[in-house]
mmCIF file of C-alpha atoms in Angstrom:
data_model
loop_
_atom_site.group_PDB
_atom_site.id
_atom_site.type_symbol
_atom_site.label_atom_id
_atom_site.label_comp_id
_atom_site.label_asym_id
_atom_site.label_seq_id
_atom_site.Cartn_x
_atom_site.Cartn_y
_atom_site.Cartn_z
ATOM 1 C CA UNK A 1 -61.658 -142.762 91.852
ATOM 2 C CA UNK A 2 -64.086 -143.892 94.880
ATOM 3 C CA UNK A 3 -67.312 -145.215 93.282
ATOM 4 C CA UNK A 4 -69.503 -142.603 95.498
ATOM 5 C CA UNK A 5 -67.178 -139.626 93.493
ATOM 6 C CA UNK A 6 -67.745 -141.245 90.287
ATOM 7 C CA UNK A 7 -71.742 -141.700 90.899
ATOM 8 C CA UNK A 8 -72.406 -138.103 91.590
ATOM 9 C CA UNK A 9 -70.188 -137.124 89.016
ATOM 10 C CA UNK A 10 -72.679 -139.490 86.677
ATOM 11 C CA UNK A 11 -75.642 -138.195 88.178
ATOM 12 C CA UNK A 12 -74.810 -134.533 88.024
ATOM 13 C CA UNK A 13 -73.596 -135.607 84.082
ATOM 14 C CA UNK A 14 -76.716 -137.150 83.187
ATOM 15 C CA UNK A 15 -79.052 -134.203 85.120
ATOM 16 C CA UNK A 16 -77.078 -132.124 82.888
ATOM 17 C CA UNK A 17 -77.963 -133.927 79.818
ATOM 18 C CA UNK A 18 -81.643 -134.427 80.776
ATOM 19 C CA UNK A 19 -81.630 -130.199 81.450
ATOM 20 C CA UNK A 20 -80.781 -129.879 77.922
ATOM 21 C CA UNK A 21 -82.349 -132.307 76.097
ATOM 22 C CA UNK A 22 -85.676 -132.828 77.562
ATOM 23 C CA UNK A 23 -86.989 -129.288 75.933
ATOM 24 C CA UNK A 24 -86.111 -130.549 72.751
ATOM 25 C CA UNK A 25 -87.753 -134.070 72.492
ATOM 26 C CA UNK A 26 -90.635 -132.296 74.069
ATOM 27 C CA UNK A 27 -90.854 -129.934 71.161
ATOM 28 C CA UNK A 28 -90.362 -132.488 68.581
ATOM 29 C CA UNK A 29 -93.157 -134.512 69.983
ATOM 30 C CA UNK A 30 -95.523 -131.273 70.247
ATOM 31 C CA UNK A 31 -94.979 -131.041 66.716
ATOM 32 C CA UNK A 32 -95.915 -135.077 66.149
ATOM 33 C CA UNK A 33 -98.499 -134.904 67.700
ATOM 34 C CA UNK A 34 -102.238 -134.208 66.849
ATOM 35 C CA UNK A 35 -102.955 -132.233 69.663
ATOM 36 C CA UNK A 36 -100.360 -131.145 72.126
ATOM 37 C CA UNK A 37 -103.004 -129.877 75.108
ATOM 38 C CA UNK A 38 -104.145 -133.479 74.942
ATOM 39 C CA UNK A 39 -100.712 -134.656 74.348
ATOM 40 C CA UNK A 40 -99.757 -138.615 72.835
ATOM 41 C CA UNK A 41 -102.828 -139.935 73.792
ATOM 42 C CA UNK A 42 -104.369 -137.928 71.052
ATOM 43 C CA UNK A 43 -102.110 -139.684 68.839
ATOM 44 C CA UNK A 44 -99.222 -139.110 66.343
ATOM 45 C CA UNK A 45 -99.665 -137.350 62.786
ATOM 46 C CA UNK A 46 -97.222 -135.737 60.215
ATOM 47 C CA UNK A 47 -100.078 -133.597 59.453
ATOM 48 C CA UNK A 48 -98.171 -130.494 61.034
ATOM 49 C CA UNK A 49 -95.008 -131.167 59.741
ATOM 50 C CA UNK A 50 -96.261 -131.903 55.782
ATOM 51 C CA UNK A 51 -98.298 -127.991 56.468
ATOM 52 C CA UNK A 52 -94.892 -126.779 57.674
ATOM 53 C CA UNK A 53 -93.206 -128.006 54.777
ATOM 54 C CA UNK A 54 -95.646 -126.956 51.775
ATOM 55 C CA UNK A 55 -95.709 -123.683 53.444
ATOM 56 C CA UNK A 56 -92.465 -122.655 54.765
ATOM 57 C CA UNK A 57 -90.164 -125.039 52.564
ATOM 58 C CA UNK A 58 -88.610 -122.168 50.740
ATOM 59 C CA UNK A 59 -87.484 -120.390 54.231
ATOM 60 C CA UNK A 60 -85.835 -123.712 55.066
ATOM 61 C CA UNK A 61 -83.844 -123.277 51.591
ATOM 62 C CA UNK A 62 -83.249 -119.596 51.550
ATOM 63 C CA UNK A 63 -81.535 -120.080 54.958
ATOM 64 C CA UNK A 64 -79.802 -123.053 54.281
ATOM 65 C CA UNK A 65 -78.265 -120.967 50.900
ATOM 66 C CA UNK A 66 -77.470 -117.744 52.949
ATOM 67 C CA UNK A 67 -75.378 -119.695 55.630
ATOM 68 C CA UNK A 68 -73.408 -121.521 53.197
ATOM 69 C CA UNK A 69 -72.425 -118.377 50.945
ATOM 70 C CA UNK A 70 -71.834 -116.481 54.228
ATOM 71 C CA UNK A 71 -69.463 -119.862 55.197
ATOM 72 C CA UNK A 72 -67.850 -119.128 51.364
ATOM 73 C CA UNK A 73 -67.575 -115.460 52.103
ATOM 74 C CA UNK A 74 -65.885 -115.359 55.469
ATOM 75 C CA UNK A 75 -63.523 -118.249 53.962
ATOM 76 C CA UNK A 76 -62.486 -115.836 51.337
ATOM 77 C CA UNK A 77 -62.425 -112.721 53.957
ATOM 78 C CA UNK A 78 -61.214 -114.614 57.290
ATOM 79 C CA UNK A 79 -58.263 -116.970 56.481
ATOM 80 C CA UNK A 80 -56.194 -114.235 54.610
ATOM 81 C CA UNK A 81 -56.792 -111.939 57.388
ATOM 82 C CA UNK A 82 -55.976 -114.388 59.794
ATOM 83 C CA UNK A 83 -52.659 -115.126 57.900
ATOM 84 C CA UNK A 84 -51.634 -111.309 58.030
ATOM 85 C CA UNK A 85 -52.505 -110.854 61.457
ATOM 86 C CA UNK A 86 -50.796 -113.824 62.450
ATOM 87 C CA UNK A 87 -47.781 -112.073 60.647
ATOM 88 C CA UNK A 88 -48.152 -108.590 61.252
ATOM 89 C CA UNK A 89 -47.336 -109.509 65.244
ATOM 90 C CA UNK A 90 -47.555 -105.325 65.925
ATOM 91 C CA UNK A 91 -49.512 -102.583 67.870
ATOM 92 C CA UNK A 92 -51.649 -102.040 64.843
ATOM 93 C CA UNK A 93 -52.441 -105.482 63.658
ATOM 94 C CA UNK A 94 -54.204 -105.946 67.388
ATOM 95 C CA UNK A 95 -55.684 -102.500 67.204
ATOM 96 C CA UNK A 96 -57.260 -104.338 63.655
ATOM 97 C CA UNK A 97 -57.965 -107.179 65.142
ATOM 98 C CA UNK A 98 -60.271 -105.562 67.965
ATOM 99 C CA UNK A 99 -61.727 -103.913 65.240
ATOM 100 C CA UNK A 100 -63.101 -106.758 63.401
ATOM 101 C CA UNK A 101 -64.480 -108.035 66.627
ATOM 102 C CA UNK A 102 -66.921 -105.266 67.403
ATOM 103 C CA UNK A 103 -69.694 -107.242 65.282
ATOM 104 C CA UNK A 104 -69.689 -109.335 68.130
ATOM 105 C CA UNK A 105 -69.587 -106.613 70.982
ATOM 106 C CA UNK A 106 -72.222 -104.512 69.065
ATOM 107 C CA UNK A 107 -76.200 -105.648 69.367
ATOM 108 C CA UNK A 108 -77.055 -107.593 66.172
ATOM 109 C CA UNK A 109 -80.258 -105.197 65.958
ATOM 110 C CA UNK A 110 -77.738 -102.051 66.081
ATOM 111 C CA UNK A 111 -75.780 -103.690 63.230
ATOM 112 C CA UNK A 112 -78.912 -104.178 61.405
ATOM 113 C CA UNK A 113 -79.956 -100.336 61.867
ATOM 114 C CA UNK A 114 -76.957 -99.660 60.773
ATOM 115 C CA UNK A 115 -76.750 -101.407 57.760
ATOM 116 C CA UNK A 116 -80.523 -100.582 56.646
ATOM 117 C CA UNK A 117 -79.207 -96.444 57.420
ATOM 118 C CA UNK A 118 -75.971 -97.051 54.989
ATOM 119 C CA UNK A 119 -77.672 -99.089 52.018
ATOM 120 C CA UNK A 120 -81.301 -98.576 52.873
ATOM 121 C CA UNK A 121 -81.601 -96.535 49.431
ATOM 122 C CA UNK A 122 -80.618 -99.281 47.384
ATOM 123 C CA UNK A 123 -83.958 -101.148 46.593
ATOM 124 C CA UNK A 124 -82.575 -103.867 44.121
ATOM 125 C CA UNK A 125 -80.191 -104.645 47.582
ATOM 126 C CA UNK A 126 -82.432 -103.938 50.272
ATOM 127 C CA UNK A 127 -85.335 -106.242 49.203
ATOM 128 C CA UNK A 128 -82.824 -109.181 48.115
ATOM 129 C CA UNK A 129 -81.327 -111.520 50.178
ATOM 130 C CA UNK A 130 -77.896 -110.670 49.645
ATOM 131 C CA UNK A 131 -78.582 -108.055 52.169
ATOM 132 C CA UNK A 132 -79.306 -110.334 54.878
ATOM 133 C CA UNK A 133 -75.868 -111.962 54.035
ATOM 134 C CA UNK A 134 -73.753 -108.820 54.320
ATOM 135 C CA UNK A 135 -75.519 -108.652 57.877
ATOM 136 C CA UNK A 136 -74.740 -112.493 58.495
ATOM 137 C CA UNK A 137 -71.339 -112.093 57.227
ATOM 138 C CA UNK A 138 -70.437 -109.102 59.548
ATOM 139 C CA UNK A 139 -71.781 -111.444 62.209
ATOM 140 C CA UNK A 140 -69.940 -114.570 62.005
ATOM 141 C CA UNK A 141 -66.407 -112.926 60.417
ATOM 142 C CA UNK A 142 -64.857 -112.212 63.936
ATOM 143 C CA UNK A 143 -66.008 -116.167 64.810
ATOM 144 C CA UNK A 144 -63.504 -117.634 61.249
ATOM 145 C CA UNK A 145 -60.941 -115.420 62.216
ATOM 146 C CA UNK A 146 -60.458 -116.051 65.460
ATOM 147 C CA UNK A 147 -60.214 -119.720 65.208
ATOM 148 C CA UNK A 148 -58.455 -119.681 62.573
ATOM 149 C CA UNK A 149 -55.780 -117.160 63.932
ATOM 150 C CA UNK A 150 -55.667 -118.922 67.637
ATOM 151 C CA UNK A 151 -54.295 -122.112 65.117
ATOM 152 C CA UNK A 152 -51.788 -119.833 63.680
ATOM 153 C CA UNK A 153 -50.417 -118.260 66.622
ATOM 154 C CA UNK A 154 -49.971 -121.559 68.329
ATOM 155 C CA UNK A 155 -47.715 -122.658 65.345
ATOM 156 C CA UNK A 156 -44.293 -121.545 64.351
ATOM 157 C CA UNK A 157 -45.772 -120.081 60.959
ATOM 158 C CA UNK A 158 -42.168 -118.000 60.560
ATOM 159 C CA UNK A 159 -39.749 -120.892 60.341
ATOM 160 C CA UNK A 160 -42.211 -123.042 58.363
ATOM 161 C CA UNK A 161 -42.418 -120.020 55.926
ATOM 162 C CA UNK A 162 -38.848 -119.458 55.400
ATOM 163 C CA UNK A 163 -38.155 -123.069 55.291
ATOM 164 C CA UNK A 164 -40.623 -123.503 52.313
ATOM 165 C CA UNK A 165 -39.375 -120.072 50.441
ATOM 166 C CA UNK A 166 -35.444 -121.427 50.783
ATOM 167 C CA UNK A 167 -36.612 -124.333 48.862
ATOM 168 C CA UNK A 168 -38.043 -122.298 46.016
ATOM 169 C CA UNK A 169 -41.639 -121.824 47.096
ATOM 170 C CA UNK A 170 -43.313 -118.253 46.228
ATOM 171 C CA UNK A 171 -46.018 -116.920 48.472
ATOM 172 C CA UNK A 172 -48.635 -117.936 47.139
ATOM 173 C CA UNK A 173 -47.435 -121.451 46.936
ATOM 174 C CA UNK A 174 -46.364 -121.075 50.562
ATOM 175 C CA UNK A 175 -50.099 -120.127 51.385
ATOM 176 C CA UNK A 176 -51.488 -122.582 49.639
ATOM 177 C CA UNK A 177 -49.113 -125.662 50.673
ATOM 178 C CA UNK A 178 -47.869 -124.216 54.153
ATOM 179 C CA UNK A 179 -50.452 -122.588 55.977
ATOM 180 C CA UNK A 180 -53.922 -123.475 54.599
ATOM 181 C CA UNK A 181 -52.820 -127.088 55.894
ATOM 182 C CA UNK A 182 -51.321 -126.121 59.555
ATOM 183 C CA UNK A 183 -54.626 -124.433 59.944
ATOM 184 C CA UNK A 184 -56.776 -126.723 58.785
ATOM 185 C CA UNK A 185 -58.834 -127.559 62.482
ATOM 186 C CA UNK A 186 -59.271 -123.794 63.068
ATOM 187 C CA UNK A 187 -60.942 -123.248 59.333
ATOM 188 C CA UNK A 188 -63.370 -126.544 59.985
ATOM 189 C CA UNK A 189 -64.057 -125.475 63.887
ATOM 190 C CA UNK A 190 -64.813 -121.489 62.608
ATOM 191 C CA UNK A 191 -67.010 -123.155 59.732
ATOM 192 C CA UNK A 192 -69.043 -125.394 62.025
ATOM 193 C CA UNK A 193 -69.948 -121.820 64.236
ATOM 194 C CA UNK A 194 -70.024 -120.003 60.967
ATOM 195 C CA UNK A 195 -72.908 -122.614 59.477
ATOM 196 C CA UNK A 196 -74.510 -122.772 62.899
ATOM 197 C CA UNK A 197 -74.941 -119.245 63.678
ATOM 198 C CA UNK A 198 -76.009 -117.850 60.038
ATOM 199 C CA UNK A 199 -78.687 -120.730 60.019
ATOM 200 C CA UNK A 200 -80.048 -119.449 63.702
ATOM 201 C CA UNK A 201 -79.440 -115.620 63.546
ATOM 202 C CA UNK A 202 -82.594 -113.946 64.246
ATOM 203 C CA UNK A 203 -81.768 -110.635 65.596
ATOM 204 C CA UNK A 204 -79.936 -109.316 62.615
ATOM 205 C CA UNK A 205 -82.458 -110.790 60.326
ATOM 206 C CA UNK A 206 -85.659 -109.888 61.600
ATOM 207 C CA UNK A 207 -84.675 -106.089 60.639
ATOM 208 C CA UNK A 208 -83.320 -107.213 57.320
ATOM 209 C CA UNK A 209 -85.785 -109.371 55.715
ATOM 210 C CA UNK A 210 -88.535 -108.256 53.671
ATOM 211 C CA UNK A 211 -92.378 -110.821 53.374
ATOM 212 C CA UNK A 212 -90.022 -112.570 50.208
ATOM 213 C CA UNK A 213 -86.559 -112.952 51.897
ATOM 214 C CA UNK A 214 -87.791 -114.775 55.422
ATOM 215 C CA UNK A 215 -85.149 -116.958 56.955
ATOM 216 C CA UNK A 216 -85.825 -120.330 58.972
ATOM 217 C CA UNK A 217 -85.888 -118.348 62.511
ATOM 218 C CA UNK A 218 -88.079 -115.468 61.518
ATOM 219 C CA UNK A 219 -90.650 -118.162 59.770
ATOM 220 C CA UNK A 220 -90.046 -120.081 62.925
ATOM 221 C CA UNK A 221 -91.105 -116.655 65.180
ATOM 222 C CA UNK A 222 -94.159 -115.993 63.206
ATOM 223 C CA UNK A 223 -95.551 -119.479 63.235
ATOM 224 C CA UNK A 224 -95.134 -120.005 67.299
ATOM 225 C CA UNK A 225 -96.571 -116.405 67.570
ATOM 226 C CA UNK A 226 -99.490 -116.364 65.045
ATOM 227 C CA UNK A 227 -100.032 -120.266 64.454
ATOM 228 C CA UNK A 228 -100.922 -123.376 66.891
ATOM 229 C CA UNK A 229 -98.157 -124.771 68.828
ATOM 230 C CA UNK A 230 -98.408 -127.971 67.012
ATOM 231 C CA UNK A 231 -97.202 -126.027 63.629
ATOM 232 C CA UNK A 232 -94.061 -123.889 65.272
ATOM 233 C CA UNK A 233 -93.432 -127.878 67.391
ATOM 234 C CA UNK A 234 -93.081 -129.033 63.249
ATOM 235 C CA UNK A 235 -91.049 -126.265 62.239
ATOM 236 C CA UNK A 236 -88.705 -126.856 64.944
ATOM 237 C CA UNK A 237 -88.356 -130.243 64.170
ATOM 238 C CA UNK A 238 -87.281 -129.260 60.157
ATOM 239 C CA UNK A 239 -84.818 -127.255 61.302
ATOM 240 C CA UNK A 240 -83.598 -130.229 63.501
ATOM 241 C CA UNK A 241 -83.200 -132.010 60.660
ATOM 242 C CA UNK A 242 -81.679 -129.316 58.129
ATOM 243 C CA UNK A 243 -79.158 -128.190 60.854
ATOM 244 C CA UNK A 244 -78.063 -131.657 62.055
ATOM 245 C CA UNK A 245 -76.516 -133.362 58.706
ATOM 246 C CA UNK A 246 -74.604 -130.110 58.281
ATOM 247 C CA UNK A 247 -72.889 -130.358 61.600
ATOM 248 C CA UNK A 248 -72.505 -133.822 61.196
ATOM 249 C CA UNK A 249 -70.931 -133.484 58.157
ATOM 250 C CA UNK A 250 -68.523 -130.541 59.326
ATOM 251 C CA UNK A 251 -67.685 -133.091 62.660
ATOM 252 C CA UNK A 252 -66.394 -135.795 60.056
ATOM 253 C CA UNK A 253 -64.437 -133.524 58.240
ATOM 254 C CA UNK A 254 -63.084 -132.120 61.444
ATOM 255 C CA UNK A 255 -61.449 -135.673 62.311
ATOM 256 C CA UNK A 256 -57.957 -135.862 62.362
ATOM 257 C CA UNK A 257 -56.378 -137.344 59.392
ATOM 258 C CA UNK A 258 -54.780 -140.934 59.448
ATOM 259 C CA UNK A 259 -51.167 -140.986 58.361
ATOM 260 C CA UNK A 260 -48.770 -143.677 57.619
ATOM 261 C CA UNK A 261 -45.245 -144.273 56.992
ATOM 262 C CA UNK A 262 -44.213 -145.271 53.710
ATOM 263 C CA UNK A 263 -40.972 -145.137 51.582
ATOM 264 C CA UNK A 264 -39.986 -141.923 50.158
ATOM 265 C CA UNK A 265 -38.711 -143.277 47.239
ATOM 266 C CA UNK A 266 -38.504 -146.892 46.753
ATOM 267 C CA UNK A 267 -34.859 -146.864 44.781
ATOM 268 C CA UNK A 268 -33.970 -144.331 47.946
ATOM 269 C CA UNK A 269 -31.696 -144.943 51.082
ATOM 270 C CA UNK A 270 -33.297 -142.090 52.842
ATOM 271 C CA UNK A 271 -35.295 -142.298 56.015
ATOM 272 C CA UNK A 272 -38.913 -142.843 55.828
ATOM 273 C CA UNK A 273 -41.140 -140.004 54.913
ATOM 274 C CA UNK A 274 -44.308 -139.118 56.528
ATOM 275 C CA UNK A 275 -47.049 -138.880 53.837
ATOM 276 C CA UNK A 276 -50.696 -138.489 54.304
#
């Protein structure tokens, strides 16, 4: 590659990077600092960030617990529908499938009208958090299924089926020991959008929260709207540091497994077997 190709490649790379990024040290550093109109010359404090945290702490848990029962929830609802649609190859399964994606197509602020006209009534439900859930569920579903589905299609899930059930295996030990495995990458990759978009959704939540079921992005709204900039700056930064171990942690699990070769069976002729 000629080194003038290369350089604006690296410069339009790095403008990129600096288009992105800059916002967000900025807004760590407004809330860091003691006065942001003055800016680091006033000087640095965790003043902000301690208020944030004695008074907003239990937004910061309440969203971290909703996104990772919604992750548990579309789990349990997305892989198994994944698995029959990647089965039921037919006119109706796709006609399904479309179905379940009309979360997505729909305004989150529709959904949330529509879920506060269904199951307004129920006051136990409607003033708990389980109700933002439902919303957050019906939000990130189409997001598990699709990944995990795009895995499945791209594999030959038939033969690997009927080679496991002519050896014995039942269907649920076929589910279990066939596919859950061949789609592992597309249950970690809908996870990590799962866990990032429950933990950010505002729209849907600011109709479904009550004053005692706020989420991290509705405290965050109120406090940039109500409070200095120097507080919303802090509560910014929190979530930084809530949201970032989780995806970190979902990015190591999403590495690709090492795998040698070792002996089948040690008193065995056979060819080597590939074990994990």
């Amino acid at each position: 590659m000629p080194p003038l190709i290369f350089s604006l490649q690296l410069a339009f790379t790095l403008a990129v990077c600096a288009f992105l990024i800059v916002p967000v040290v900025l807004s760590v550093l407004a809330g860091l600092t003691v006065n942001y109109f003055v800016g680091l010359e006033s000087g640095l404090t965790l003043k902000w960030v301690i208020e944030v945290w004695n008074g907003y702490r239990d937004t910061l848990f309440r969203s971290v617990g909703i996104a990772l029962a919604c992750l548990a929830l579309t789990l349990v609802l997305g892989v198994p529908a994944a698995y029959a649609l990647a089965r039921a190859k037919s006119r109706l399964g796709r006609a399904f499938e479309e179905l379940l994606m009309l979360p997505v197509a729909v305004p989150g602020l529709a959904t949330a009208l529509a879920l506060i006209a269904s199951y307004g009534a129920l006051s136990g439900f409607r003033t708990s958090w389980a109700f933002i859930l439902v919303g957050h569920a019906l939000f990130t579903l189409p997001f598990m299924l699709r990944a995990v589905l795009a895995v499945l299609s791209a594999i030959d899930l038939k033969t690997l089926e009927e080679g496991a059930a002519s050896l014995g295996a039942g269907p649920w030990q076929r589910f279990v020991h066939i596919v859950l495995p061949n789609c592992r990458d597309g249950i970690l990759a809908g996870s990590l959008m799962v866990l990032t978009l429950s933990m950010g959704e505002f729209n849907l939540t600011w109709l479904l929260h009550t004053p005692l079921t706020k989420t991290l992005p509705v405290g965050l709204a109120d406090a940039y709207a109500s409070l200095r900039l120097e507080v919303g700056s802090a509560y910014t930064l929190l979530f930084f540091l809530m949201i970032v171990p989780l995806l970190l942690a979902m990015q190591a699990l999403a590495r690709p497994r090492r795998r040698r070769f070792i002996p089948a069976d040690d008193t065995d002729l056979a060819p080597l077997a590939l074990k994990p």
